[in-house]
Each structure stands twice: as C-alpha cells, then as structure tokens.
Coordinates of C-alpha atoms and ligand atoms in Angstrom, one line a residue:
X21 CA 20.0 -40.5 20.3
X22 CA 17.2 -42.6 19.2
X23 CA 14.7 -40.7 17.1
X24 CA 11.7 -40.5 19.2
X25 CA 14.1 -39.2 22.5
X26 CA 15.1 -36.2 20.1
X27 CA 11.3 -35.2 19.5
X28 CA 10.4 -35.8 23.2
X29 CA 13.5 -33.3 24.1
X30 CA 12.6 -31.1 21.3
X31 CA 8.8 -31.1 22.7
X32 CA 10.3 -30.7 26.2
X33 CA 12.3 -27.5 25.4
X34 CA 9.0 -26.0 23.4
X35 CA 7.2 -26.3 26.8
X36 CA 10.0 -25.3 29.4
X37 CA 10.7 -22.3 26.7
X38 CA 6.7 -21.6 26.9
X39 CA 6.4 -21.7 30.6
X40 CA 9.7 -19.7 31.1
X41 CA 8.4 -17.0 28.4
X42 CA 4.8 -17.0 30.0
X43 CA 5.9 -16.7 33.8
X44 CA 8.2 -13.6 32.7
X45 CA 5.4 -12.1 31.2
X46 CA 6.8 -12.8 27.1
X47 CA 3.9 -15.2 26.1
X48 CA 2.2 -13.6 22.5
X49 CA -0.7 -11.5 23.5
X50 CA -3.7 -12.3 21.5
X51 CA -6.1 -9.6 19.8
X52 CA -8.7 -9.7 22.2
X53 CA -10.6 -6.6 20.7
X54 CA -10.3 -3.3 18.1
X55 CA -12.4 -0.6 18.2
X56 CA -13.0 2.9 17.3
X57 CA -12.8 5.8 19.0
X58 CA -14.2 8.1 17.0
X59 CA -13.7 11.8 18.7
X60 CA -13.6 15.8 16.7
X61 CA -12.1 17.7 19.9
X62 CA -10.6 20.7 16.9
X63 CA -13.7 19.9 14.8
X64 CA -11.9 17.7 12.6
X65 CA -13.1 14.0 12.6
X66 CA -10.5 11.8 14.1
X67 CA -10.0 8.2 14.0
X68 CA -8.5 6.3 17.2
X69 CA -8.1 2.4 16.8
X70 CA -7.8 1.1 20.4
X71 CA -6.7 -2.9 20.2
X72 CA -7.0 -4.8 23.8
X73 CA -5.2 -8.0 24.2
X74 CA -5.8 -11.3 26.6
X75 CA -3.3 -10.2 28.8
X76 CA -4.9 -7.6 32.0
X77 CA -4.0 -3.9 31.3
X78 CA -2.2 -5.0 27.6
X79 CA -3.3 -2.6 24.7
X80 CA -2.6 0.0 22.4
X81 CA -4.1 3.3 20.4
X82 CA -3.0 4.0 16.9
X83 CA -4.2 6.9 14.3
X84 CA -6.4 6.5 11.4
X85 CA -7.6 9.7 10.7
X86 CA -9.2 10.3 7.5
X87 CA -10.8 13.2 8.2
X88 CA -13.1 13.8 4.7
X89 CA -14.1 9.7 5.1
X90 CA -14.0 9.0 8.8
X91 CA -17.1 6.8 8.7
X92 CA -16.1 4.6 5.9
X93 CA -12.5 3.9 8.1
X94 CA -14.6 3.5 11.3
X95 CA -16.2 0.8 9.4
X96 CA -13.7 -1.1 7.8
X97 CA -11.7 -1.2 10.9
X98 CA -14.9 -2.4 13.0
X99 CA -16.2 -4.7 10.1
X100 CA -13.5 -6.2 8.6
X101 CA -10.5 -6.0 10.4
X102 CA -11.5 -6.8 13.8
X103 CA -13.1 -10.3 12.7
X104 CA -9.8 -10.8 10.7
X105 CA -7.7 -10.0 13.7
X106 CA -9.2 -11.5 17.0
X107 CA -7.5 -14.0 18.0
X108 CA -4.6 -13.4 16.4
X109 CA -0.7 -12.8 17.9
X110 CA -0.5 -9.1 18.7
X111 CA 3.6 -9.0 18.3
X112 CA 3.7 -9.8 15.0
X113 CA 3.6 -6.5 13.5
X114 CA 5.0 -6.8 10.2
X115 CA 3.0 -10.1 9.1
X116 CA -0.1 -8.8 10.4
X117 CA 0.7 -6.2 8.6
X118 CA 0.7 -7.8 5.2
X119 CA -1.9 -10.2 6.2
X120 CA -4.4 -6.9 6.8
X121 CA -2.8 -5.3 3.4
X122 CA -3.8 -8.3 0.9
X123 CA -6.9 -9.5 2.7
X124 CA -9.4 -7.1 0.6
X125 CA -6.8 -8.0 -2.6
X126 CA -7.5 -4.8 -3.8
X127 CA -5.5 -2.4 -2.0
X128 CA -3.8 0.5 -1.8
X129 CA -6.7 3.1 -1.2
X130 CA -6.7 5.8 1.7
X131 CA -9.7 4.3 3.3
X132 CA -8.0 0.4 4.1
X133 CA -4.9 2.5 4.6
X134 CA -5.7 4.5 6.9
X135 CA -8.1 1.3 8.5
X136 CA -4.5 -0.4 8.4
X137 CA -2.5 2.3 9.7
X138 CA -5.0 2.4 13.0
X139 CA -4.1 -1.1 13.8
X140 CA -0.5 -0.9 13.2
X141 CA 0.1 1.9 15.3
X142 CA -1.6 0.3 17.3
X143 CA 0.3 -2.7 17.6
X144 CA 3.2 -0.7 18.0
X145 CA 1.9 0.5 21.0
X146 CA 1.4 -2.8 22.5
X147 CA 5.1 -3.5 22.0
X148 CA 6.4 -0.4 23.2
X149 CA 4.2 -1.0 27.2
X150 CA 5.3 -4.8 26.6
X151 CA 9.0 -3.7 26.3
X152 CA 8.7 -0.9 29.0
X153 CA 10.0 1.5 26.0
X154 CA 8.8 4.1 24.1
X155 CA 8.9 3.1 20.4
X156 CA 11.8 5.3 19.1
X157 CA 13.9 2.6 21.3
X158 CA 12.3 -0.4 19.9
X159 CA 13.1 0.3 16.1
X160 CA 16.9 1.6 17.3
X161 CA 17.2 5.2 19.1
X162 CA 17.5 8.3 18.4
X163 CA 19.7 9.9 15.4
X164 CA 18.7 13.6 17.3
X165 CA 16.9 14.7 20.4
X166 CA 14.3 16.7 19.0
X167 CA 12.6 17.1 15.8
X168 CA 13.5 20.2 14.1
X169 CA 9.3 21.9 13.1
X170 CA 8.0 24.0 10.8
X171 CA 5.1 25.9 11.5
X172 CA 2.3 27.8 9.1
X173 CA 2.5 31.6 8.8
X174 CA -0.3 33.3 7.0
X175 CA -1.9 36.4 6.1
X176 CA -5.0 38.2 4.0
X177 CA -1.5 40.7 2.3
X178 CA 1.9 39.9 2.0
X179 CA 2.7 42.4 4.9
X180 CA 0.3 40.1 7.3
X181 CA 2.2 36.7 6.3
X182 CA 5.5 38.4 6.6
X183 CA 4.2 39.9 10.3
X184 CA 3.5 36.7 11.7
X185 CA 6.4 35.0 10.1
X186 CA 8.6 37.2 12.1
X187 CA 6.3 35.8 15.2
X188 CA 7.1 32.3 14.8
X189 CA 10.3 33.1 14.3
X190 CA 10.7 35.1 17.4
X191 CA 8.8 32.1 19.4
X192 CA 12.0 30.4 18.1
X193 CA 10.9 28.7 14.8
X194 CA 13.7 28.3 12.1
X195 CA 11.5 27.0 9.2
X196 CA 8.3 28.7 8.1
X197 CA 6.0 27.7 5.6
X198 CA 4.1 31.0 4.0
X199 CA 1.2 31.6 1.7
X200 CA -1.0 34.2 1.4
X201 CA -4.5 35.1 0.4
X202 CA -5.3 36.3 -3.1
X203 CA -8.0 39.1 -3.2
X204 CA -11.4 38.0 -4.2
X205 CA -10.3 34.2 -4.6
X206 CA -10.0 31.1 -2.2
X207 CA -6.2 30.8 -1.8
X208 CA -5.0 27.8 0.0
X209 CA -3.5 27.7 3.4
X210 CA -4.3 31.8 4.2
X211 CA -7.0 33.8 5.4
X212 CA -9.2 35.4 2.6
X213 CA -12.2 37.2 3.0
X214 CA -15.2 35.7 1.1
X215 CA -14.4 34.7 -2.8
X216 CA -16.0 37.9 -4.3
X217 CA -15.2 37.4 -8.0
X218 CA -18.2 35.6 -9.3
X219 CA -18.0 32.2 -11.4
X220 CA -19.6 32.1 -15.1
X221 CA -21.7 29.5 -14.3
X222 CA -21.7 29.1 -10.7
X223 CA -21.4 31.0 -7.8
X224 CA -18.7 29.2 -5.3
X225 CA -15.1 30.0 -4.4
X226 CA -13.3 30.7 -7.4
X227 CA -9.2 30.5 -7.9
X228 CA -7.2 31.0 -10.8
X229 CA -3.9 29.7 -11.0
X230 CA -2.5 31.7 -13.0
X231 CA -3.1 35.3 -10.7
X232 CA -2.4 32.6 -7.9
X233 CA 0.9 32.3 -9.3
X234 CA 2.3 35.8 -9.8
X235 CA 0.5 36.4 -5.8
X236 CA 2.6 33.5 -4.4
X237 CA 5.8 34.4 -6.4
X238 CA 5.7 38.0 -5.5
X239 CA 5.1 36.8 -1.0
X240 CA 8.6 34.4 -1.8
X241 CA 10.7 37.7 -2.9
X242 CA 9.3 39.8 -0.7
X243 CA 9.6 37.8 2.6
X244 CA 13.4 36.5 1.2
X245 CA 13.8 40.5 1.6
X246 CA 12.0 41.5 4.7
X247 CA 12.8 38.0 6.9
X248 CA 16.3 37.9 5.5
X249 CA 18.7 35.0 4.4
X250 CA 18.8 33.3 8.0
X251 CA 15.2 31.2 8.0
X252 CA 14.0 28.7 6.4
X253 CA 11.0 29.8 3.8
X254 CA 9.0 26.9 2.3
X255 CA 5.3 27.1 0.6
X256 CA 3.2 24.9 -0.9
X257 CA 1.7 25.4 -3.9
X258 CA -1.3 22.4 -3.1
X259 CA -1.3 20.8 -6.9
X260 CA -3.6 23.5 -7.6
X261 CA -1.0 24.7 -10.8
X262 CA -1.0 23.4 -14.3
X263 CA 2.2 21.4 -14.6
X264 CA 4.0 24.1 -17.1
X265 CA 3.1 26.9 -14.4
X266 CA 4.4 23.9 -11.5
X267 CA 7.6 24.1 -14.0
X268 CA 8.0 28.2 -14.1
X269 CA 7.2 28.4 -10.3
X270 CA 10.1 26.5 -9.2
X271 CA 12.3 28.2 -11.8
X272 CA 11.0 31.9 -10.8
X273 CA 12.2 31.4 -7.0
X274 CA 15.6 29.1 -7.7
X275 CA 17.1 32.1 -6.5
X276 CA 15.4 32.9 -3.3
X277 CA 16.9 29.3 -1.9
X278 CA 13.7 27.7 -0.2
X279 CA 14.0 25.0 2.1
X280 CA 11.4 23.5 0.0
X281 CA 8.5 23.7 -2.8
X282 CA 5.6 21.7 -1.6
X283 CA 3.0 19.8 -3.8
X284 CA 4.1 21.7 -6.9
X285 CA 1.9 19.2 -9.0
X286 CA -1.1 16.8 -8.0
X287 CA -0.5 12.9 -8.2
X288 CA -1.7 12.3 -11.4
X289 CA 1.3 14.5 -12.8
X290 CA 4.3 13.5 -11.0
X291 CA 6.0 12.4 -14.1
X292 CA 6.3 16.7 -14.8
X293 CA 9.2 16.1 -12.0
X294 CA 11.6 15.2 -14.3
X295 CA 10.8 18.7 -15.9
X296 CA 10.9 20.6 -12.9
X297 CA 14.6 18.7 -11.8
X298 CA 16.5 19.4 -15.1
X299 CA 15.4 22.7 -15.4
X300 CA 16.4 24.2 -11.8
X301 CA 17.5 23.3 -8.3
X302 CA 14.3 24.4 -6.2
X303 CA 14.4 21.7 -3.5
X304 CA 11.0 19.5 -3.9
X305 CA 8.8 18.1 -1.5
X306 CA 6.0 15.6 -2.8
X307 CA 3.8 13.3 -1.3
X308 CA 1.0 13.8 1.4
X309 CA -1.5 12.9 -1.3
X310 CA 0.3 9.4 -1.7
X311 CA -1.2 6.0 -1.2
X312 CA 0.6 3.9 -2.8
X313 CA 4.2 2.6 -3.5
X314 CA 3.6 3.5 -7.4
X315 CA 3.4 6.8 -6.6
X316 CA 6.4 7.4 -4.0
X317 CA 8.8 4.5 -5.8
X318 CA 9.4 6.1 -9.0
X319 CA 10.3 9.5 -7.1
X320 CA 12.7 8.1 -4.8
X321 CA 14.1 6.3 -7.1
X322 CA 14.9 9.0 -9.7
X323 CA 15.9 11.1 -7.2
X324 CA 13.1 13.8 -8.5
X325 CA 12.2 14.9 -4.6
X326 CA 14.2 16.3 -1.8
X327 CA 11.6 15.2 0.8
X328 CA 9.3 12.6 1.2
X329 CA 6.3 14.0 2.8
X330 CA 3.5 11.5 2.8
X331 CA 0.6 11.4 5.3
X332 CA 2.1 8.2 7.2
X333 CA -2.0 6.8 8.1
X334 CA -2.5 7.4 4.2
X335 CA 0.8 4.8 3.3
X336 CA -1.4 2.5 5.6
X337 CA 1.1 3.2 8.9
X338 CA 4.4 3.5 10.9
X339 CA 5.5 -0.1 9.3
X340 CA 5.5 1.1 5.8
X341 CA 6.7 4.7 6.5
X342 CA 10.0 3.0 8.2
X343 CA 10.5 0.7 5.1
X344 CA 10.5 3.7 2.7
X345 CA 12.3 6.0 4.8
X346 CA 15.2 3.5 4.9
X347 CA 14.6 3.4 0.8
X348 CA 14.9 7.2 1.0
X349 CA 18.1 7.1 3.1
X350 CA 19.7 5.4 -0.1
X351 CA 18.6 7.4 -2.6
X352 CA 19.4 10.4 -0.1
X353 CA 15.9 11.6 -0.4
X354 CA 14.7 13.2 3.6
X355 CA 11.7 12.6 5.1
X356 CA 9.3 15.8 6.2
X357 CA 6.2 13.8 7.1
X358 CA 2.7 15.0 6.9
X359 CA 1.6 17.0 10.3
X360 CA -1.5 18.8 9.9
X361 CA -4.3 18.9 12.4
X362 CA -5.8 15.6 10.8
X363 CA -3.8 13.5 12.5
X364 CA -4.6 12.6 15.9
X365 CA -1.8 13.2 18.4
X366 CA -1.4 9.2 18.6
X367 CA -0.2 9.8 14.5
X368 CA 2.2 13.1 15.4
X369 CA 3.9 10.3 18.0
X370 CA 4.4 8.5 15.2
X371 CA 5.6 11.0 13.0
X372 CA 8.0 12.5 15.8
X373 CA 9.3 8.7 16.3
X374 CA 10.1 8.1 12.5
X375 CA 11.7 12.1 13.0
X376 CA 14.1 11.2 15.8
X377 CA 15.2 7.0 14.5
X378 CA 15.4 7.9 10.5
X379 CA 19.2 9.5 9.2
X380 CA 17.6 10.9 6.8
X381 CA 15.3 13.2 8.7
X382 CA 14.5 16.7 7.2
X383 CA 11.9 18.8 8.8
X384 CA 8.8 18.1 10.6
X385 CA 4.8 19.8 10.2
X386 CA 3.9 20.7 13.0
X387 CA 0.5 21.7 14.0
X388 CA -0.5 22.8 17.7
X389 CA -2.8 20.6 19.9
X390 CA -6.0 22.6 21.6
X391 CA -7.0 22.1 25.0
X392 CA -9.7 19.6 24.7
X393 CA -7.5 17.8 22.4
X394 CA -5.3 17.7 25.5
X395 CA -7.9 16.7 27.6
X396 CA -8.2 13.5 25.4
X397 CA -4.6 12.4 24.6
X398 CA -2.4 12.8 27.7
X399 CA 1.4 12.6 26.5
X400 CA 0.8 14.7 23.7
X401 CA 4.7 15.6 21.7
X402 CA 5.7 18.9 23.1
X403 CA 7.1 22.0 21.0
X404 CA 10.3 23.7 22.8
X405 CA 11.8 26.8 20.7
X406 CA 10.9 25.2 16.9
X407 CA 11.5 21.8 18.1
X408 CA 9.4 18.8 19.1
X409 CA 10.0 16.2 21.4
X410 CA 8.4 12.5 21.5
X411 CA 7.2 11.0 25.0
X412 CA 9.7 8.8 27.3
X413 CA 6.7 6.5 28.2
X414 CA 6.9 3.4 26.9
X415 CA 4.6 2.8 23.3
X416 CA 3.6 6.3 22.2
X417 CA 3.2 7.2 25.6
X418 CA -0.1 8.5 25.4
X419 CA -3.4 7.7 27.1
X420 CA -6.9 8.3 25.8
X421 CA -9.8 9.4 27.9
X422 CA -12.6 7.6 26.1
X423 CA -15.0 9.5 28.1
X424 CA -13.5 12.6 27.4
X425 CA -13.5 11.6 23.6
X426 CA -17.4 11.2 23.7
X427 CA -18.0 14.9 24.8
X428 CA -16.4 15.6 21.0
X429 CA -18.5 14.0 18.7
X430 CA -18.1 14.3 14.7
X431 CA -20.6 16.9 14.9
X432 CA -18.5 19.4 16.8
X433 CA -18.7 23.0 15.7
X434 CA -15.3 24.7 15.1
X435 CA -13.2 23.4 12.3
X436 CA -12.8 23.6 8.9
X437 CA -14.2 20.5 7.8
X438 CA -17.8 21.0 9.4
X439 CA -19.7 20.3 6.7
X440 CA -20.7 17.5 4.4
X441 CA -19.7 14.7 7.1
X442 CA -16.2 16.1 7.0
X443 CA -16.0 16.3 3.3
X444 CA -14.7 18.9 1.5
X445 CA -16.8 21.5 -0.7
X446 CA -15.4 22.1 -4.0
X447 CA -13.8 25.4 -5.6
X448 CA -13.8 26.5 -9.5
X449 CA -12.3 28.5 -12.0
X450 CA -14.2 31.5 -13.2
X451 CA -15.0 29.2 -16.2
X452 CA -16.6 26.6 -13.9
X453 CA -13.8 24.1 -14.0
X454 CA -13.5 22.2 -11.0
X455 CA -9.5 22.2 -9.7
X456 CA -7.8 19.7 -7.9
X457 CA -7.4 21.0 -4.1
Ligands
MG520 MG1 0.5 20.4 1.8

C-alpha cells in the first residue's frame, strides 16, 4: 500500500472510531466547570468539589474537607485549579492527577491535597455515572461485602467509657476505640468538664502527658477486664506523648492485645518506630496526619506499622490512596483509613470503596451522619450491626442538594470547630508549653 493510502486509512479509522465512540455515548467529556460547595450541616466546615462536563447531566462530587483551612482549599480549587482544568479530558484520572500535583511545583501540603483530592474524587465520580457502576466495580470489585467499623466510646471515668463500650457493642460493634477524660485536664477524644488546673503562665486547657499516660493505661486494663477478651479495644494516644513515653505505652499494654495503638508519636518523630517495633508487639497504626509519600514510604517499607490510616483528602485523594494501599498489600501493612466527621460523606464513599476493593483491608472509622447532613448527601454509606456498606449507584452514588447545602453555612453553630474560622485553639502544659494536638 502506497504511503499516503495507509495515512488516509489510518485518518479514516480515527474518525469512524470517533463517530462510533461519540454516538455510543464514549466521546472524552471535557471539564466544563469546578466549583465549591462549601456547606457545615454538623458544624464542621466541609469542602464539596462539584466538576460538570460538556456532556448534559455528566458530573461529579468529590471531598476536600480541610476543616481547620476550608477557605484556603475553596480557593485554590476555585483559583487555580479550575483555570488549569477547563477544557481538559475528564477520563483521564491518573494524568490529571499528576498534572494538578506538579503544577504549583511545590507540593505535598494539606491545603493543594486536599484541593486535589476534591477534583479527583471527583472525577471518579464522573467515571463511575459514565460506566453505569459504582466505583468499587471500576477499580476491580469487592474483596468483602461490608466494611468491618469501629466506632468511638468515651467517658468523663473509666466506668463511663467502659458503659458505653458495652453499648456499641451491644448495637453490634466488634471494634471500639476508648479514651477517657483526665480530671482537671483536656484529654483527647473524651468528655471532660472544664480544664480546672490552672497553667503558670496562662490560663487555657492544660494536659500533661505524663498523668495522661498512667489515666489512659489504667482505662486499657480495666476495660480488657470488664469487656472481656472477645472485642476489639484500640485507642489513640493523638502524638500528644513524648516519644520515650510513646515507647513505654505500647510496652505497658503488649499484654492486653489491642487491635491497635493509634498516633503513638506525631509526624515529626516517626523514626521512634523502630523503637517501639523491637521493643514489643503492640499492633501500630500511624498516619492521618500524613501528607506526603516521605512520611508513609519509610513506614511501609520497614514494616514499622500495622495500619495505614491516612486521611485519604490529606494524601491529595482516592488515586493516591489506591497506589499505596497496593504498596501496603506487599509489605503486608492494612489499611484503616481516616473516618472522622471531617470528611464529607462523598470522602467516607471513598473510604468504604478503598475498604471493600483493597486485600489488605483492616478496619474502618466510622463516624455517624446527622440528619441535615442527610438532607444534603442522599446515598450516604449505611452502618448494619458494626459494618458499613457502600452505595450500588453508579460513581459514589450520592447526590448533593446544593440548596440544601446553603441553609449550612461555615458559620453553623454546633460543632467542635466553631471558632477561629474552623481553626483549632491551642492547649498547654502547666509550664506553658504548647503540645502537638
Ligand atoms: Mg486519630
């Protein structure tokens, strides 16, 4: 065949293949718009990129919830991404995705993370209603049908944690993650009434990790005695311990068998792991602080963790958090993704996808939806006895009522982050040191 009939034939088949692909419906969409929608329905600020494509009744919602920065993500994704993106070919996911990640060169920071994460979820989204599937098909099916929760018991005194423990538990929960207050200090993840012993220098919430400690050890041996060998006791101890303490903590309750030991150090310490891992067999979680591959790589790697729990809008989305949850599945460390109620139910989707299509699945956070966040996201994931289960419509399956959303604005009463533009106050020691919460 003569040189110029090959390229006709080859031009030929491009346009028959276009025309075929575009009268079935398989033509690219383009990026037609992103926006925000920007919506506190618990009081916490939530981030909702929406991205609508060319193509009539095409788009897609991802989560980009940085709660203590929401108006610096808002305006990265409004500012910067959306100029960078129109235009552009919606179902290429993964170079999009790289594209977005090096277009600031610097990178790597929880607010263009989470900006990222927003349109990547979003994207996926816009597969998943292309395809007609929901995303856990797209990316290869389910290992399990469910993912298997754990749920947040608390309490002012050991007794009360230990009470509502046994709730969950009865309500059908098989992991429980307990903490309790310490008197006269601002414990994490419990009740406490006011911080009454005063600061040298100051006169905020005080905590001191050392009486934090012996509190948090003492809840571990008495709830392995009261709740019994059956369920699954975890606790985080929030990086608010010195790394030696991180050290003796794991060591002290090697013999009450948690499922795991959560944030036992902050970020800047991880390299204490190695510390924690020769000395005893505590299982360790690490990670919701995590923005970057330095930070989870070297874990992974060393096998130093037992589960990776990063904060999947933080690692910049659902394209990275499938990349090193396959790296995980080597190094046979489990995933146990971030859940907490600054997510936005579009994220816990997300989560509950990488839950049910990752081998390597631990345990998922769970955190219940209220009823205006309901109103919002219809197809929320929904808890049966402990476990959770991820939409059957295609995408995430969820729908956002943007009017809805607007009754919610970032000034809503009712959460814990009400003040400060969703920032978070700070808490001392006695001294007046300020610790890492
Ligand atoms: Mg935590």
């Amino acid at each position: 065949m003569a040189a110029g009939a090959a390229a006709l034939s080859a031009r030929q088949l491009a346009a028959d293949e276009k025309t075929e692909r575009a009268t079935r419906g398989l033509a690219s969409p383009k990026i037609k718009d992103v926006s925000v929608i920007a919506t506190a329905p618990a009081g916490v600020r939530l981030t909702v990129v929406k991205i609508t494509t060319d193509q009539d009744g095409l788009y897609g919602y991802g989560c980009g919830t940085f709660t203590q920065r929401a108006d610096l993500v808002n305006a990265a994704v409004e500012r910067y991404l959306k100029p960078f993106l129109i235009g552009k070919k919606a179902d290429r996911i993964d170079d999009l995705w790289q594209a977005m990640y090096n277009s600031s060169y610097w990178r790597n920071g929880p607010v263009l993370n989470n900006a990222i994460s927003g349109v990547d979820q979003a994207l996926w989204d816009i597969k998943g209603r292309m395809a007609g599937m929901p995303v856990y098909q797209l990316v290869g099916g389910k290992h399990r049908d469910a993912a298997d929760c754990y749920t947040h018991a608390d309490g002012a005194e050991i007794s009360q944690t230990i009470e509502n423990a046994r709730k969950f538990m009865e309500q059908g929960f098989r992991h429980v993650r307990i903490q309790v207050g310490i008197p006269g200090m601002s414990g994490y993840g419990a009740r406490t009434a006011a911080a009454k012993i005063p600061g040298v220098l100051h006169e905020g919430p005080v905590f001191e990790p050392a009486v934090a400690m012996r509190r948090g050890i003492k809840l571990l041996e008495e709830a392995r005695k009261q709740l019994g060998e059956e369920v699954e006791l975890l606790h985080d101890m929030h990086e608010r311990y010195s790394p030696n303490q991180a050290v003796q903590f794991a060591k002290a309750v090697e013999p009450l068998h948690l499922f795991f030991l959560e944030d036992s150090l902050s970020p800047e310490d991880i390299a204490y792991f190695r510390q924690i891992r020769s000395q005893c067999a505590t299982p360790i979680a690490m990670g919701e602080l995590f923005n970057s591959p330095h930070e989870w790589t070297p874990l992974i790697q060393e096998r130093l963790i037992d589960y990776m729990r990063m904060h999947v809008t933080q690692m910049g989305g659902f394209t990275p958090a499938r990349k090193v949850a396959a790296f995980g599945e080597i190094y046979g460390v489990k995933t146990a993704w971030h859940g907490p109620g600054d997510v936005c139910p579009v994220g816990h989707a997300a989560n509950v996808t990488l839950d049910l299509v990752c081998y390597n699945f631990g345990v998922q956070e769970y955190t219940p939806f209220n009823d205006r966040t309901r109103e919002i996201f219809d197809g929320c994931p929904v808890l049966k006895d402990g476990y959770l289960y991820a939409n059957e419509k295609p995408g995430w399956g969820i729908e956002v009522d943007e009017k809805a959303a607007a009754k919610y604005p970032y000034s809503t009463p009712g959460g814990r982050y009400g003040n400060l533009n969703g920032g978070w106050g700070e808490i001392r020691r006695r001294d007046g040191t300020i610790i890492k919460q």
